Amino acid sequence: MNYEIIIQNSLNPDGEIEFQQLALLAKSMRKIAEGALHLRLNGLSVQKGKNRHSLDQALRIHLKSIGKGSSVLNVSSKPFRETLTEVQLDLFRQESQDTIPDHTPVSLFIETLTTALDEKASKEYLDKPLLQELTRFKSVFGSEKEVITFQNQGSLPPLSITKKSFHSIKVLEDALPEPERVYLVGQLESLHYTTSKVIIRMENSTIEGIIPDSLDKLEIAGYWGMKVSVYGVQHHRASKKAVVEIEKISIADESDSYFGRRIEQLSIEQQIAEQLLAGKYRNPIALVAGQWPGDESIEELIGMIKE
């Protein structure tokens, strides 16, 4: 499928683009499309280890030409239904992600960026690392006045952005906690469409667990319906959903039930960012009040108030 990337108000002459800017644009689009694809395939936008060859092939974007009238980059990429394996496409269908096979790396990039910028859009497929990657895209711009527009031949509405567009994405990213180590105890339940994800049902809540390739999925399948102890890293999405990347899992005993817990405490900085995102508390003193004494020093609190 063919797309146009139009760069207006550029410091370069019409029909030209500086090599460094072209390299940053190509790298950033690829990284965002890759993260968005991993998030849908594996539950996390960051993948440990090297990509499979089929994924590298699926994420290719080709520059076809540079047109005049501003600087117009004509690019193309293939739909995922033509480049991903049948096993991966089955996963999309079973998770009701029916539109993914029709996406290309470019359209997935555009959709991810549009979702992050739209306050009303679902944020289910945005996690902290992907939001950080989106924020880094602003380095592509050569100046504050530059405008970059992404469009194709009618199937997607044009998306125009400037360097200032990324402020709201930064606020969204700041509101999410960093990944954190957790120890959970609960009943392990399977998801019928995949062997890579499970449900951990605790006393008052449930959380999705992601099983990496380094763990034996057949061994874990023997724990279905049993009470287990889970060690791992909890990751947060912008939809407020959390998932746990499982590092170790075993049958739980009584002492595990006492110590097992889920960490949910947000720092003061994250609470402030979350309230700013919701349009509340323009004065951060309103959030700092009543929160001290805590782990923060007086100097840190004064610094937050000044900011």
mmCIF file of C-alpha atoms in Angstrom, residues 6-279:
data_model
loop_
_atom_site.group_PDB
_atom_site.id
_atom_site.type_symbol
_atom_site.label_atom_id
_atom_site.label_comp_id
_atom_site.label_asym_id
_atom_site.label_seq_id
_atom_site.Cartn_x
_atom_site.Cartn_y
_atom_site.Cartn_z
ATOM 1 C CA ILE A 6 4.478 15.517 3.487
ATOM 2 C CA ILE A 7 6.963 17.828 5.238
ATOM 3 C CA GLN A 8 5.912 21.490 5.215
ATOM 4 C CA ASN A 9 7.668 24.621 6.506
ATOM 5 C CA SER A 10 10.923 22.704 6.312
ATOM 6 C CA LEU A 11 14.366 24.283 6.577
ATOM 7 C CA ASN A 12 15.259 22.303 3.423
ATOM 8 C CA PRO A 13 14.388 23.353 -0.142
ATOM 9 C CA ASP A 14 11.197 21.861 -1.622
ATOM 10 C CA GLY A 15 11.718 18.326 -2.834
ATOM 11 C CA GLU A 16 14.707 17.728 -0.536
ATOM 12 C CA ILE A 17 15.237 16.147 2.873
ATOM 13 C CA GLU A 18 18.433 16.095 4.914
ATOM 14 C CA PHE A 19 19.899 12.602 5.430
ATOM 15 C CA GLN A 20 19.893 12.811 9.235
ATOM 16 C CA GLN A 21 16.205 13.756 9.322
ATOM 17 C CA LEU A 22 15.363 10.958 6.890
ATOM 18 C CA ALA A 23 17.250 8.443 9.056
ATOM 19 C CA LEU A 24 15.479 9.621 12.245
ATOM 20 C CA LEU A 25 12.091 9.464 10.519
ATOM 21 C CA ALA A 26 12.679 5.936 9.203
ATOM 22 C CA LYS A 27 14.017 4.636 12.526
ATOM 23 C CA SER A 28 11.252 6.175 14.632
ATOM 24 C CA MET A 29 8.397 4.996 12.384
ATOM 25 C CA ARG A 30 9.859 1.489 12.391
ATOM 26 C CA LYS A 31 10.297 1.400 16.201
ATOM 27 C CA ILE A 32 6.735 2.619 16.844
ATOM 28 C CA ALA A 33 5.199 0.161 14.376
ATOM 29 C CA GLU A 34 7.322 -2.632 15.877
ATOM 30 C CA GLY A 35 6.264 -1.804 19.437
ATOM 31 C CA ALA A 36 2.594 -1.597 18.471
ATOM 32 C CA LEU A 37 2.813 -4.974 16.737
ATOM 33 C CA HIS A 38 4.605 -6.636 19.682
ATOM 34 C CA LEU A 39 1.999 -5.250 22.076
ATOM 35 C CA ARG A 40 -0.752 -6.964 20.116
ATOM 36 C CA LEU A 41 1.171 -10.196 19.570
ATOM 37 C CA ASN A 42 2.843 -10.657 22.953
ATOM 38 C CA GLY A 43 1.191 -8.253 25.392
ATOM 39 C CA LEU A 44 4.286 -6.005 25.724
ATOM 40 C CA SER A 45 5.666 -3.458 23.269
ATOM 41 C CA VAL A 46 9.267 -4.325 24.169
ATOM 42 C CA GLN A 47 10.511 -7.718 23.009
ATOM 43 C CA LYS A 48 13.568 -9.325 24.581
ATOM 44 C CA GLY A 49 16.077 -10.783 22.157
ATOM 45 C CA LYS A 50 16.123 -10.500 18.385
ATOM 46 C CA ASN A 51 13.001 -10.394 16.231
ATOM 47 C CA ARG A 52 12.042 -13.454 14.257
ATOM 48 C CA HIS A 53 12.923 -13.143 10.576
ATOM 49 C CA SER A 54 9.222 -13.043 9.642
ATOM 50 C CA LEU A 55 8.665 -10.000 11.873
ATOM 51 C CA ASP A 56 11.629 -8.154 10.380
ATOM 52 C CA GLN A 57 10.190 -8.840 6.934
ATOM 53 C CA ALA A 58 6.698 -7.730 8.012
ATOM 54 C CA LEU A 59 7.956 -4.366 9.355
ATOM 55 C CA ARG A 60 9.708 -3.228 6.183
ATOM 56 C CA ILE A 61 8.830 0.195 4.738
ATOM 57 C CA HIS A 62 10.182 1.207 1.328
ATOM 58 C CA LEU A 63 10.944 4.738 0.126
ATOM 59 C CA LYS A 64 9.833 4.919 -3.512
ATOM 60 C CA SER A 65 10.496 8.562 -4.415
ATOM 61 C CA ILE A 66 10.647 12.162 -3.196
ATOM 62 C CA GLY A 67 8.149 14.531 -4.800
ATOM 63 C CA LYS A 68 8.105 18.326 -5.008
ATOM 64 C CA GLY A 69 5.597 20.789 -3.587
ATOM 65 C CA SER A 70 7.016 20.875 -0.043
ATOM 66 C CA SER A 71 8.976 17.659 0.474
ATOM 67 C CA VAL A 72 6.772 14.635 -0.257
ATOM 68 C CA LEU A 73 8.098 11.177 0.565
ATOM 69 C CA ASN A 74 6.298 8.401 -1.305
ATOM 70 C CA VAL A 75 6.571 5.164 0.689
ATOM 71 C CA SER A 76 4.999 1.719 0.554
ATOM 72 C CA SER A 77 4.551 -1.295 2.837
ATOM 73 C CA LYS A 78 2.712 -4.608 2.627
ATOM 74 C CA PRO A 79 -0.303 -5.707 4.722
ATOM 75 C CA PHE A 80 0.542 -8.041 7.600
ATOM 76 C CA ARG A 81 -1.669 -10.751 6.092
ATOM 77 C CA GLU A 82 0.943 -11.092 3.344
ATOM 78 C CA THR A 83 4.011 -11.071 5.582
ATOM 79 C CA LEU A 84 3.144 -12.685 8.941
ATOM 80 C CA THR A 85 2.884 -16.423 9.538
ATOM 81 C CA GLU A 86 -0.503 -18.113 9.822
ATOM 82 C CA VAL A 87 0.092 -18.816 13.528
ATOM 83 C CA GLN A 88 0.501 -15.103 14.235
ATOM 84 C CA LEU A 89 -2.558 -14.192 12.166
ATOM 85 C CA ASP A 90 -4.619 -16.798 14.034
ATOM 86 C CA LEU A 91 -3.711 -15.044 17.285
ATOM 87 C CA PHE A 92 -5.044 -11.768 15.900
ATOM 88 C CA ARG A 93 -8.314 -13.387 14.818
ATOM 89 C CA GLN A 94 -8.822 -15.160 18.126
ATOM 90 C CA GLU A 95 -8.309 -11.915 20.045
ATOM 91 C CA SER A 96 -10.887 -10.207 17.802
ATOM 92 C CA GLN A 97 -8.181 -8.005 16.280
ATOM 93 C CA ASP A 98 -9.763 -8.532 12.892
ATOM 94 C CA THR A 99 -8.353 -5.366 11.362
ATOM 95 C CA ILE A 100 -4.685 -6.124 12.115
ATOM 96 C CA PRO A 101 -4.034 -8.416 9.100
ATOM 97 C CA ASP A 102 -5.197 -5.557 6.854
ATOM 98 C CA HIS A 103 -2.835 -3.089 8.525
ATOM 99 C CA THR A 104 0.625 -2.274 7.221
ATOM 100 C CA PRO A 105 3.557 -1.000 9.326
ATOM 101 C CA VAL A 106 2.749 2.550 8.165
ATOM 102 C CA SER A 107 -0.984 2.378 8.926
ATOM 103 C CA LEU A 108 -0.264 0.794 12.335
ATOM 104 C CA PHE A 109 2.168 3.640 13.058
ATOM 105 C CA ILE A 110 -0.472 6.217 12.058
ATOM 106 C CA GLU A 111 -3.189 4.525 14.126
ATOM 107 C CA THR A 112 -0.932 4.305 17.198
ATOM 108 C CA LEU A 113 0.037 7.976 16.982
ATOM 109 C CA THR A 114 -3.589 9.018 16.364
ATOM 110 C CA THR A 115 -4.756 6.994 19.379
ATOM 111 C CA ALA A 116 -2.153 8.590 21.641
ATOM 112 C CA LEU A 117 -3.193 12.099 20.538
ATOM 113 C CA ASP A 118 -6.957 11.510 20.780
ATOM 114 C CA GLU A 119 -8.144 12.015 24.373
ATOM 115 C CA LYS A 120 -11.314 9.971 23.756
ATOM 116 C CA ALA A 121 -9.662 6.974 22.071
ATOM 117 C CA SER A 122 -9.121 3.673 23.890
ATOM 118 C CA LYS A 123 -5.578 3.416 25.244
ATOM 119 C CA GLU A 124 -5.575 -0.393 25.555
ATOM 120 C CA TYR A 125 -2.652 -0.753 23.142
ATOM 121 C CA LEU A 126 -0.377 1.914 24.601
ATOM 122 C CA ASP A 127 2.110 1.008 27.328
ATOM 123 C CA LYS A 128 4.894 3.106 28.854
ATOM 124 C CA PRO A 129 7.759 1.999 26.534
ATOM 125 C CA LEU A 130 5.594 2.613 23.446
ATOM 126 C CA LEU A 131 4.563 6.053 24.714
ATOM 127 C CA GLN A 132 8.242 6.830 25.324
ATOM 128 C CA GLU A 133 9.011 5.827 21.744
ATOM 129 C CA LEU A 134 6.187 8.041 20.489
ATOM 130 C CA THR A 135 7.543 10.966 22.504
ATOM 131 C CA ARG A 136 10.989 10.496 20.941
ATOM 132 C CA PHE A 137 9.438 11.004 17.497
ATOM 133 C CA LYS A 138 9.543 14.784 18.081
ATOM 134 C CA SER A 139 13.306 14.632 17.448
ATOM 135 C CA VAL A 140 12.436 14.103 13.764
ATOM 136 C CA PHE A 141 11.294 17.715 13.412
ATOM 137 C CA GLY A 142 13.823 20.222 12.092
ATOM 138 C CA SER A 143 12.060 23.225 13.673
ATOM 139 C CA GLU A 144 9.052 24.266 15.746
ATOM 140 C CA LYS A 145 7.249 25.468 12.604
ATOM 141 C CA GLU A 146 7.658 22.245 10.657
ATOM 142 C CA VAL A 147 4.482 20.244 9.951
ATOM 143 C CA ILE A 148 4.520 16.550 8.984
ATOM 144 C CA THR A 149 1.415 14.994 7.419
ATOM 145 C CA PHE A 150 0.788 11.287 6.861
ATOM 146 C CA GLN A 151 -1.814 10.206 4.330
ATOM 147 C CA ASN A 152 -2.625 7.577 1.739
ATOM 148 C CA GLN A 153 -5.101 7.283 -1.097
ATOM 149 C CA GLY A 154 -8.267 7.766 0.930
ATOM 150 C CA SER A 155 -8.510 4.797 3.313
ATOM 151 C CA LEU A 156 -7.080 6.795 6.254
ATOM 152 C CA PRO A 157 -7.815 10.412 7.226
ATOM 153 C CA PRO A 158 -4.707 12.615 6.972
ATOM 154 C CA LEU A 159 -2.772 13.099 10.209
ATOM 155 C CA SER A 160 -0.826 16.363 10.604
ATOM 156 C CA ILE A 161 1.506 16.897 13.565
ATOM 157 C CA THR A 162 4.028 19.425 14.849
ATOM 158 C CA LYS A 163 6.648 19.239 17.565
ATOM 159 C CA LYS A 164 4.111 20.639 20.061
ATOM 160 C CA SER A 165 1.738 17.719 19.393
ATOM 161 C CA PHE A 166 3.822 15.493 21.642
ATOM 162 C CA HIS A 167 3.240 17.401 24.876
ATOM 163 C CA SER A 168 -0.001 15.515 25.595
ATOM 164 C CA ILE A 169 1.723 12.185 24.881
ATOM 165 C CA LYS A 170 4.457 13.070 27.372
ATOM 166 C CA VAL A 171 1.812 13.844 30.021
ATOM 167 C CA LEU A 172 0.156 10.489 29.289
ATOM 168 C CA GLU A 173 3.493 8.674 29.607
ATOM 169 C CA ASP A 174 4.442 10.466 32.836
ATOM 170 C CA ALA A 175 1.173 9.344 34.445
ATOM 171 C CA LEU A 176 2.159 5.683 34.112
ATOM 172 C CA PRO A 177 4.353 4.036 36.780
ATOM 173 C CA GLU A 178 7.653 2.492 35.796
ATOM 174 C CA PRO A 179 7.704 -1.333 35.506
ATOM 175 C CA GLU A 180 8.034 -2.865 38.984
ATOM 176 C CA ARG A 181 8.823 -6.250 40.485
ATOM 177 C CA VAL A 182 5.831 -8.004 42.040
ATOM 178 C CA TYR A 183 5.073 -11.217 43.902
ATOM 179 C CA LEU A 184 1.541 -12.510 43.412
ATOM 180 C CA VAL A 185 -0.434 -15.451 44.768
ATOM 181 C CA GLY A 186 -3.617 -16.613 43.066
ATOM 182 C CA GLN A 187 -5.380 -19.236 41.005
ATOM 183 C CA LEU A 188 -3.925 -19.791 37.548
ATOM 184 C CA GLU A 189 -6.396 -19.866 34.664
ATOM 185 C CA SER A 190 -5.733 -20.410 30.982
ATOM 186 C CA LEU A 191 -6.830 -18.286 28.035
ATOM 187 C CA HIS A 192 -8.312 -20.509 25.357
ATOM 188 C CA TYR A 193 -6.773 -18.685 22.382
ATOM 189 C CA THR A 194 -3.103 -18.656 23.412
ATOM 190 C CA THR A 195 -0.486 -20.499 25.466
ATOM 191 C CA SER A 196 1.510 -17.288 26.012
ATOM 192 C CA LYS A 197 -0.956 -15.513 28.300
ATOM 193 C CA VAL A 198 -2.705 -16.569 31.513
ATOM 194 C CA ILE A 199 -5.033 -15.093 34.122
ATOM 195 C CA ILE A 200 -3.969 -14.906 37.777
ATOM 196 C CA ARG A 201 -7.121 -14.710 39.904
ATOM 197 C CA MET A 202 -6.358 -13.248 43.321
ATOM 198 C CA GLU A 203 -8.643 -12.649 46.295
ATOM 199 C CA ASN A 204 -9.924 -9.237 45.202
ATOM 200 C CA SER A 205 -8.695 -8.831 41.637
ATOM 201 C CA THR A 206 -7.378 -10.523 38.520
ATOM 202 C CA ILE A 207 -4.378 -9.712 36.367
ATOM 203 C CA GLU A 208 -3.109 -10.963 33.026
ATOM 204 C CA GLY A 209 0.214 -12.796 33.019
ATOM 205 C CA ILE A 210 2.552 -13.112 30.044
ATOM 206 C CA ILE A 211 4.634 -16.273 29.713
ATOM 207 C CA PRO A 212 7.968 -15.631 27.951
ATOM 208 C CA ASP A 213 9.590 -18.165 25.637
ATOM 209 C CA SER A 214 12.216 -18.861 28.315
ATOM 210 C CA LEU A 215 9.627 -20.689 30.469
ATOM 211 C CA ASP A 216 8.245 -24.174 29.775
ATOM 212 C CA LYS A 217 4.632 -23.615 28.707
ATOM 213 C CA LEU A 218 3.793 -27.332 28.983
ATOM 214 C CA GLU A 219 4.988 -27.382 32.600
ATOM 215 C CA ILE A 220 2.924 -24.286 33.395
ATOM 216 C CA ALA A 221 -0.121 -25.912 31.769
ATOM 217 C CA GLY A 222 0.035 -28.495 34.564
ATOM 218 C CA TYR A 223 -0.807 -25.712 37.040
ATOM 219 C CA TRP A 224 -4.200 -24.809 35.518
ATOM 220 C CA GLY A 225 -6.778 -24.292 38.260
ATOM 221 C CA MET A 226 -4.165 -24.456 41.025
ATOM 222 C CA LYS A 227 -3.006 -21.823 43.501
ATOM 223 C CA VAL A 228 0.403 -20.560 42.414
ATOM 224 C CA SER A 229 3.094 -18.086 43.405
ATOM 225 C CA VAL A 230 4.202 -15.779 40.619
ATOM 226 C CA TYR A 231 7.337 -13.634 40.507
ATOM 227 C CA GLY A 232 7.644 -11.134 37.705
ATOM 228 C CA VAL A 233 7.606 -7.566 36.443
ATOM 229 C CA GLN A 234 4.390 -5.584 36.323
ATOM 230 C CA HIS A 235 3.886 -3.328 33.303
ATOM 231 C CA HIS A 236 1.229 -0.619 32.989
ATOM 232 C CA ARG A 237 -0.874 0.437 30.028
ATOM 233 C CA ALA A 238 -2.457 3.836 29.455
ATOM 234 C CA SER A 239 -5.890 2.176 29.770
ATOM 235 C CA LYS A 240 -5.038 1.622 33.485
ATOM 236 C CA LYS A 241 -4.664 -2.103 32.826
ATOM 237 C CA ALA A 242 -1.598 -3.862 34.244
ATOM 238 C CA VAL A 243 0.040 -7.054 32.990
ATOM 239 C CA VAL A 244 2.738 -9.156 34.628
ATOM 240 C CA GLU A 245 5.697 -10.526 32.699
ATOM 241 C CA ILE A 246 6.205 -13.838 34.506
ATOM 242 C CA GLU A 247 9.769 -14.772 35.481
ATOM 243 C CA LYS A 248 9.069 -17.653 37.879
ATOM 244 C CA ILE A 249 5.970 -19.644 38.788
ATOM 245 C CA SER A 250 5.445 -22.453 41.315
ATOM 246 C CA ILE A 251 2.770 -24.121 43.451
ATOM 247 C CA ALA A 252 1.849 -21.856 46.384
ATOM 248 C CA ASP A 253 1.860 -22.848 50.055
ATOM 249 C CA GLU A 254 0.268 -21.169 53.086
ATOM 250 C CA SER A 255 3.186 -18.816 53.727
ATOM 251 C CA ASP A 256 2.950 -17.595 50.122
ATOM 252 C CA SER A 257 -0.669 -16.569 50.720
ATOM 253 C CA TYR A 258 0.434 -14.307 53.572
ATOM 254 C CA PHE A 259 3.234 -12.540 51.720
ATOM 255 C CA GLY A 260 1.770 -12.441 48.207
ATOM 256 C CA ARG A 261 0.536 -9.019 47.183
ATOM 257 C CA ARG A 262 0.141 -6.687 44.267
ATOM 258 C CA ILE A 263 1.993 -3.347 44.280
ATOM 259 C CA GLU A 264 -0.259 -0.427 43.315
ATOM 260 C CA GLN A 265 1.190 2.610 45.137
ATOM 261 C CA LEU A 266 1.836 5.583 42.851
ATOM 262 C CA SER A 267 4.464 8.205 43.571
ATOM 263 C CA ILE A 268 3.394 11.805 44.157
ATOM 264 C CA GLU A 269 4.837 12.768 40.751
ATOM 265 C CA GLN A 270 2.694 10.107 39.050
ATOM 266 C CA GLN A 271 -0.423 11.242 40.925
ATOM 267 C CA ILE A 272 0.204 14.834 39.798
ATOM 268 C CA ALA A 273 0.708 13.735 36.176
ATOM 269 C CA GLU A 274 -2.457 11.637 36.325
ATOM 270 C CA GLN A 275 -4.514 14.578 37.653
ATOM 271 C CA LEU A 276 -3.055 16.934 35.034
ATOM 272 C CA LEU A 277 -4.001 14.405 32.369
ATOM 273 C CA ALA A 278 -7.579 14.449 33.661
ATOM 274 C CA GLY A 279 -7.590 18.261 33.568
#
